[in-house]
């Protein structure tokens, strides 16, 4: 079995500027941009349902050009600060993923589902800006996108390993790459100067006990990840539902009714999802 | 080393430009304006050389869209064209200079050097927000008044900015100023792309000019967005508390709520302003009304008649 030590590739991976998007989103870009009189909130709505577009917008507003490094973690805020023309230019520059479309499509659904669930939990918990938590849910697995983009055959190998040995994907990743998608995602999130809370959620969503900066957000995304998997919504590399981290679950203190309500939000998202990704 | 982006689909042009420029500059050749814009957003170059082919309206449009944003307004663009076009061709096209294809070999390097040195000379823009400053603001007002134009003029500044600055330091204060400038600019330009103007007097003072019928809507949007974003610039603990413990402009210690924005608006329709000083005076008077209100607000001058 082929293996690499992805830690030696960090500098190379940090040069990646953008993620490719799903074909379904890609097709809708020109339609959205060309719509006469489109408002900033309509564009925000569209961007916040796609990990690649969201990444692009957040990376731009947190870049040195605008001078808000690590400050802006909400898509609608980013778009109000960038303005319509800049956002249109950014969206036009996006590319589409051409390899492993089925896997990427599954990952997209997983991410969008996580965003919806994370937002619903954040609202339940009365968090001031639920959108920030929703963004964290959307972007928690960007490390996987990077790994698939750069090492498609190896990542496939990791998926096969996870399936045949019935281990979680991050264990298989560690076997094949020596490091997991959580860390790869953190490298890019830091390089792109994402806000520290968002970086923490990405890095620790599978080990929520380790976060120092964002315990509540990380717990929310950790638990959302689990719920979305349990519901079989999308695909994130394996078919196991990992055990919940008990302190996170306690921190969230969700009742059974809360969880049922949150799951309803996910179902609503499944209904409107039809054809967004592929 | 300065960076130059060359945008053209003509392989002869790009090879030639690359040969002439790459010994002196970091040169990046791109085939179309879409990928060029993407690359420019990623990392602003020092100069863009773009071929504008006859009948290629898209290229001109992309250039203008780029240059309308103050962040990229100072980025010089050198157009390369096949034949000398009619004078009307340049109207409304936001490029700094042009060069004929036939003269490339002979002139390109010299033109590039001139364009770069011109760009280095100071222009009257605010270094933080990259918005035009007082000279341009006064000129805007004088020109419009002397043409007898009917327009609305708004004067905005921040409340409780000093306690924020004192508590978190200047660079965090600068972020607030940048947020303010961007929001005013984006809402003014999205609601009135043509004929509007946004300027930065300095510190936390901004002005903008719009059609009288549109300005009230813009004020509302600016305030709504401002009040949404500002709390996120506080540390979590202060964000939860709704403000900071600090010291006011008058040196009084206490608790200060989130920074707010106050906007005063006046318009030239009902009143005969003969000098821009009267206009700014009236707007700033309105702003003081707005400041009396709790939180962010705007206040419109509904008086008519001759200003005194
Ligand atoms: Fe994950
Ligand atoms: Fe996940």
CSV table of N, CA and C in Angstrom, one decimal, chain B residues 134-229:
chain,number,residue,atom,x,y,z
B,134,UNK,N,-10.3,65.5,1.5
B,134,UNK,CA,-10.9,66.8,1.5
B,134,UNK,C,-10.9,67.6,0.2
B,135,UNK,N,-9.7,67.6,-0.5
B,135,UNK,CA,-9.7,68.3,-1.7
B,135,UNK,C,-10.7,67.8,-2.7
B,136,UNK,N,-10.8,66.5,-2.9
B,136,UNK,CA,-11.8,66.0,-3.8
B,136,UNK,C,-13.2,66.3,-3.3
B,137,UNK,N,-13.4,66.2,-2.0
B,137,UNK,CA,-14.8,66.4,-1.4
B,137,UNK,C,-15.2,67.8,-1.7
B,138,UNK,N,-14.3,68.8,-1.4
B,138,UNK,CA,-14.7,70.2,-1.7
B,138,UNK,C,-14.9,70.4,-3.2
B,139,UNK,N,-14.1,69.8,-4.0
B,139,UNK,CA,-14.3,70.0,-5.5
B,139,UNK,C,-15.6,69.4,-5.9
B,140,UNK,N,-16.0,68.3,-5.4
B,140,UNK,CA,-17.2,67.7,-5.7
B,140,UNK,C,-18.4,68.6,-5.4
B,141,UNK,N,-18.3,69.2,-4.2
B,141,UNK,CA,-19.4,70.0,-3.7
B,141,UNK,C,-19.5,71.3,-4.6
B,142,UNK,N,-18.3,71.9,-4.8
B,142,UNK,CA,-18.3,73.2,-5.5
B,142,UNK,C,-18.8,73.0,-6.9
B,143,UNK,N,-18.3,71.9,-7.6
B,143,UNK,CA,-18.7,71.6,-9.0
B,143,UNK,C,-20.2,71.5,-9.1
B,144,UNK,N,-20.8,70.7,-8.1
B,144,UNK,CA,-22.2,70.4,-8.2
B,144,UNK,C,-23.0,71.6,-7.9
B,145,UNK,N,-22.5,72.4,-6.9
B,145,UNK,CA,-23.3,73.7,-6.6
B,145,UNK,C,-23.2,74.6,-7.7
B,146,UNK,N,-22.1,74.8,-8.4
B,146,UNK,CA,-21.9,75.7,-9.4
B,146,UNK,C,-22.7,75.3,-10.7
B,147,UNK,N,-22.9,74.0,-10.8
B,147,UNK,CA,-23.8,73.5,-11.9
B,147,UNK,C,-25.3,73.6,-11.6
B,148,UNK,N,-25.6,74.0,-10.3
B,148,UNK,CA,-26.9,74.1,-9.9
B,148,UNK,C,-27.6,72.7,-9.7
B,149,UNK,N,-26.8,71.7,-9.5
B,149,UNK,CA,-27.3,70.3,-9.4
B,149,UNK,C,-28.1,70.2,-8.1
B,150,UNK,N,-29.2,69.4,-8.2
B,150,UNK,CA,-29.9,69.0,-7.0
B,150,UNK,C,-29.4,67.7,-6.4
B,151,UNK,N,-29.0,67.7,-5.2
B,151,UNK,CA,-28.4,66.5,-4.6
B,151,UNK,C,-28.5,66.5,-3.1
B,152,UNK,N,-28.3,65.3,-2.5
B,152,UNK,CA,-28.4,65.3,-1.0
B,152,UNK,C,-27.0,65.0,-0.5
B,153,UNK,N,-26.6,65.5,0.6
B,153,UNK,CA,-25.3,65.5,1.1
B,153,UNK,C,-25.4,64.9,2.6
B,154,UNK,N,-24.6,63.9,2.8
B,154,UNK,CA,-24.6,63.3,4.2
B,154,UNK,C,-23.3,63.4,4.9
B,155,UNK,N,-23.3,63.6,6.2
B,155,UNK,CA,-22.1,63.7,7.0
B,155,UNK,C,-22.3,62.7,8.1
B,156,UNK,N,-21.3,61.8,8.1
B,156,UNK,CA,-21.4,60.7,9.1
B,156,UNK,C,-20.2,60.7,10.1
B,157,UNK,N,-20.4,60.4,11.3
B,157,UNK,CA,-19.3,60.1,12.2
B,157,UNK,C,-19.7,59.1,13.3
B,158,UNK,N,-18.8,58.6,14.1
B,158,UNK,CA,-19.0,57.5,15.0
B,158,UNK,C,-19.2,58.0,16.4
B,159,UNK,N,-20.0,57.3,17.2
B,159,UNK,CA,-20.2,57.5,18.6
B,159,UNK,C,-19.5,56.5,19.4
B,160,UNK,N,-18.9,56.8,20.5
B,160,UNK,CA,-18.2,55.9,21.4
B,160,UNK,C,-17.0,55.2,20.7
B,161,UNK,N,-16.4,55.9,19.8
B,161,UNK,CA,-15.2,55.4,19.1
B,161,UNK,C,-14.0,55.5,20.0
B,162,UNK,N,-13.9,56.6,20.7
B,162,UNK,CA,-12.6,56.8,21.5
B,162,UNK,C,-12.5,55.7,22.6
B,163,UNK,N,-13.5,55.4,23.3
B,163,UNK,CA,-13.4,54.3,24.4
B,163,UNK,C,-12.9,53.0,23.7
B,164,UNK,N,-13.4,52.7,22.5
B,164,UNK,CA,-13.0,51.5,21.8
B,164,UNK,C,-11.5,51.5,21.5
B,165,UNK,N,-11.1,52.6,20.9
B,165,UNK,CA,-9.7,52.8,20.5
B,165,UNK,C,-8.8,52.7,21.8
B,166,UNK,N,-9.2,53.4,22.9
B,166,UNK,CA,-8.4,53.3,24.1
B,166,UNK,C,-8.2,51.9,24.6
B,167,UNK,N,-9.3,51.2,24.6
B,167,UNK,CA,-9.3,49.9,25.2
B,167,UNK,C,-8.5,48.9,24.3
B,168,UNK,N,-8.7,48.9,23.0
B,168,UNK,CA,-8.2,47.9,22.1
B,168,UNK,C,-6.9,48.3,21.3
B,169,UNK,N,-6.7,49.6,21.3
B,169,UNK,CA,-5.5,50.1,20.6
B,169,UNK,C,-5.9,50.6,19.2
B,170,UNK,N,-4.9,51.3,18.5
B,170,UNK,CA,-5.1,52.0,17.3
B,170,UNK,C,-5.4,51.0,16.1
B,171,UNK,N,-4.8,49.9,16.1
B,171,UNK,CA,-4.9,49.1,14.9
B,171,UNK,C,-6.3,48.5,14.9
B,172,UNK,N,-6.9,48.2,16.1
B,172,UNK,CA,-8.3,47.7,16.1
B,172,UNK,C,-9.2,48.9,15.8
B,173,UNK,N,-8.8,50.1,16.2
B,173,UNK,CA,-9.6,51.3,15.8
B,173,UNK,C,-9.7,51.5,14.3
B,174,UNK,N,-8.5,51.2,13.7
B,174,UNK,CA,-8.4,51.4,12.3
B,174,UNK,C,-9.4,50.4,11.6
B,175,UNK,N,-9.5,49.2,12.1
B,175,UNK,CA,-10.5,48.2,11.5
B,175,UNK,C,-11.9,48.8,11.5
B,176,UNK,N,-12.2,49.5,12.6
B,176,UNK,CA,-13.6,50.1,12.6
B,176,UNK,C,-13.7,51.1,11.5
B,177,UNK,N,-12.7,52.0,11.4
B,177,UNK,CA,-12.8,53.0,10.3
B,177,UNK,C,-12.9,52.3,8.9
B,178,UNK,N,-12.1,51.3,8.7
B,178,UNK,CA,-12.2,50.6,7.4
B,178,UNK,C,-13.6,50.0,7.2
B,179,UNK,N,-14.1,49.4,8.2
B,179,UNK,CA,-15.5,48.8,8.1
B,179,UNK,C,-16.4,49.9,7.7
B,180,UNK,N,-16.3,51.0,8.4
B,180,UNK,CA,-17.3,52.2,8.1
B,180,UNK,C,-17.1,52.6,6.7
B,181,UNK,N,-15.9,52.8,6.2
B,181,UNK,CA,-15.7,53.3,4.9
B,181,UNK,C,-16.3,52.3,3.8
B,182,UNK,N,-16.0,51.0,4.0
B,182,UNK,CA,-16.4,50.0,3.1
B,182,UNK,C,-18.0,49.9,3.1
B,183,UNK,N,-18.6,50.0,4.2
B,183,UNK,CA,-20.1,49.8,4.2
B,183,UNK,C,-20.7,51.0,3.5
B,184,UNK,N,-20.2,52.2,3.9
B,184,UNK,CA,-20.8,53.4,3.2
B,184,UNK,C,-20.6,53.3,1.7
B,185,UNK,N,-19.4,53.0,1.3
B,185,UNK,CA,-19.1,52.9,-0.1
B,185,UNK,C,-20.0,51.9,-0.8
B,186,UNK,N,-20.1,50.7,-0.2
B,186,UNK,CA,-20.8,49.6,-0.9
B,186,UNK,C,-22.3,49.8,-1.0
B,187,UNK,N,-22.9,50.4,0.1
B,187,UNK,CA,-24.3,50.6,0.0
B,187,UNK,C,-24.6,51.8,-0.9
B,188,UNK,N,-23.8,52.9,-0.8
B,188,UNK,CA,-24.1,54.0,-1.7
B,188,UNK,C,-23.9,53.6,-3.2
B,189,UNK,N,-22.9,52.8,-3.5
B,189,UNK,CA,-22.6,52.4,-4.9
B,189,UNK,C,-23.6,51.4,-5.3
B,190,UNK,N,-24.1,50.5,-4.4
B,190,UNK,CA,-25.0,49.5,-4.9
B,190,UNK,C,-26.4,50.1,-5.1
B,191,UNK,N,-26.7,51.2,-4.3
B,191,UNK,CA,-28.1,51.8,-4.5
B,191,UNK,C,-28.1,52.9,-5.6
B,192,UNK,N,-26.9,53.4,-5.8
B,192,UNK,CA,-26.8,54.4,-6.9
B,192,UNK,C,-25.4,54.4,-7.6
B,193,UNK,N,-25.3,53.4,-8.5
B,193,UNK,CA,-23.9,53.2,-9.1
B,193,UNK,C,-23.4,54.5,-9.8
B,194,UNK,N,-24.2,55.3,-10.4
B,194,UNK,CA,-23.7,56.5,-11.1
B,194,UNK,C,-24.0,57.8,-10.4
B,195,UNK,N,-23.1,58.7,-10.4
B,195,UNK,CA,-23.3,60.0,-9.9
B,195,UNK,C,-23.3,60.2,-8.4
B,196,UNK,N,-23.0,59.1,-7.7
B,196,UNK,CA,-22.8,59.2,-6.3
B,196,UNK,C,-21.4,59.4,-5.9
B,197,UNK,N,-21.1,59.8,-4.7
B,197,UNK,CA,-19.7,60.1,-4.3
B,197,UNK,C,-19.6,59.7,-2.8
B,198,UNK,N,-18.4,59.1,-2.5
B,198,UNK,CA,-18.1,58.9,-1.0
B,198,UNK,C,-16.7,59.4,-0.7
B,199,UNK,N,-16.6,60.2,0.3
B,199,UNK,CA,-15.3,60.7,0.7
B,199,UNK,C,-15.0,60.5,2.2
B,200,UNK,N,-13.7,60.5,2.5
B,200,UNK,CA,-13.3,60.3,3.9
B,200,UNK,C,-12.6,61.6,4.3
B,201,UNK,N,-13.2,62.4,5.2
B,201,UNK,CA,-12.6,63.6,5.6
B,201,UNK,C,-11.3,63.3,6.5
B,202,UNK,N,-11.4,62.3,7.2
B,202,UNK,CA,-10.3,61.9,8.1
B,202,UNK,C,-10.9,61.4,9.4
B,203,UNK,N,-10.1,60.7,10.2
B,203,UNK,CA,-10.6,60.2,11.5
B,203,UNK,C,-11.8,59.4,11.3
B,204,UNK,N,-12.9,59.7,12.1
B,204,UNK,CA,-14.1,58.9,11.9
B,204,UNK,C,-15.2,59.7,11.2
B,205,UNK,N,-14.7,60.7,10.4
B,205,UNK,CA,-15.7,61.6,9.6
B,205,UNK,C,-15.7,61.2,8.2
B,206,UNK,N,-17.0,60.9,7.7
B,206,UNK,CA,-17.2,60.5,6.3
B,206,UNK,C,-18.3,61.4,5.7
B,207,UNK,N,-18.2,61.6,4.4
B,207,UNK,CA,-19.3,62.2,3.7
B,207,UNK,C,-19.8,61.4,2.5
B,208,UNK,N,-21.0,61.6,2.1
B,208,UNK,CA,-21.4,61.0,0.8
B,208,UNK,C,-22.5,61.8,0.2
B,209,UNK,N,-22.5,61.7,-1.2
B,209,UNK,CA,-23.5,62.5,-2.0
B,209,UNK,C,-24.3,61.5,-2.8
B,210,UNK,N,-25.6,61.7,-2.8
B,210,UNK,CA,-26.5,60.9,-3.6
B,210,UNK,C,-27.7,61.7,-4.1
B,211,UNK,N,-28.5,61.1,-4.9
B,211,UNK,CA,-29.8,61.7,-5.3
B,211,UNK,C,-30.7,61.7,-4.0
B,212,UNK,N,-31.4,62.8,-3.9
B,212,UNK,CA,-32.2,63.0,-2.7
B,212,UNK,C,-33.2,61.8,-2.4
B,213,UNK,N,-33.7,61.3,-3.5
B,213,UNK,CA,-34.7,60.2,-3.3
B,213,UNK,C,-34.1,58.9,-2.8
B,214,UNK,N,-32.8,58.7,-2.9
B,214,UNK,CA,-32.2,57.5,-2.6
B,214,UNK,C,-31.4,57.5,-1.3
B,215,UNK,N,-31.1,58.7,-0.8
B,215,UNK,CA,-30.2,58.8,0.4
B,215,UNK,C,-30.8,58.2,1.7
B,216,UNK,N,-32.1,58.4,1.9
B,216,UNK,CA,-32.6,57.9,3.1
B,216,UNK,C,-32.5,56.4,3.2
B,217,UNK,N,-32.8,55.7,2.1
B,217,UNK,CA,-32.7,54.3,2.0
B,217,UNK,C,-31.3,53.8,2.3
B,218,UNK,N,-30.4,54.5,1.7
B,218,UNK,CA,-29.0,54.1,1.9
B,218,UNK,C,-28.6,54.3,3.4
B,219,UNK,N,-29.0,55.4,4.0
B,219,UNK,CA,-28.7,55.6,5.4
B,219,UNK,C,-29.2,54.4,6.3
B,220,UNK,N,-30.4,54.0,6.0
B,220,UNK,CA,-31.0,52.9,6.7
B,220,UNK,C,-30.2,51.6,6.6
B,221,UNK,N,-29.8,51.3,5.3
B,221,UNK,CA,-29.0,50.1,5.1
B,221,UNK,C,-27.6,50.2,5.8
B,222,UNK,N,-27.0,51.3,5.7
B,222,UNK,CA,-25.7,51.5,6.3
B,222,UNK,C,-25.7,51.3,7.8
B,223,UNK,N,-26.7,51.9,8.4
B,223,UNK,CA,-26.9,51.7,9.8
B,223,UNK,C,-27.1,50.3,10.2
B,224,UNK,N,-28.0,49.6,9.5
B,224,UNK,CA,-28.4,48.2,9.8
B,224,UNK,C,-27.1,47.3,9.7
B,225,UNK,N,-26.4,47.5,8.6
B,225,UNK,CA,-25.2,46.7,8.5
B,225,UNK,C,-24.1,47.0,9.5
B,226,UNK,N,-24.0,48.3,9.8
B,226,UNK,CA,-23.0,48.7,10.8
B,226,UNK,C,-23.3,48.1,12.1
B,227,UNK,N,-24.5,48.2,12.5
B,227,UNK,CA,-24.9,47.7,13.9
B,227,UNK,C,-24.8,46.2,13.9
B,228,UNK,N,-24.8,45.5,12.8
B,228,UNK,CA,-24.6,44.0,12.8
B,228,UNK,C,-23.1,43.7,12.9
B,229,UNK,N,-22.3,44.4,12.2
B,229,UNK,CA,-20.9,44.0,12.1
B,229,UNK,C,-20.1,44.5,13.3
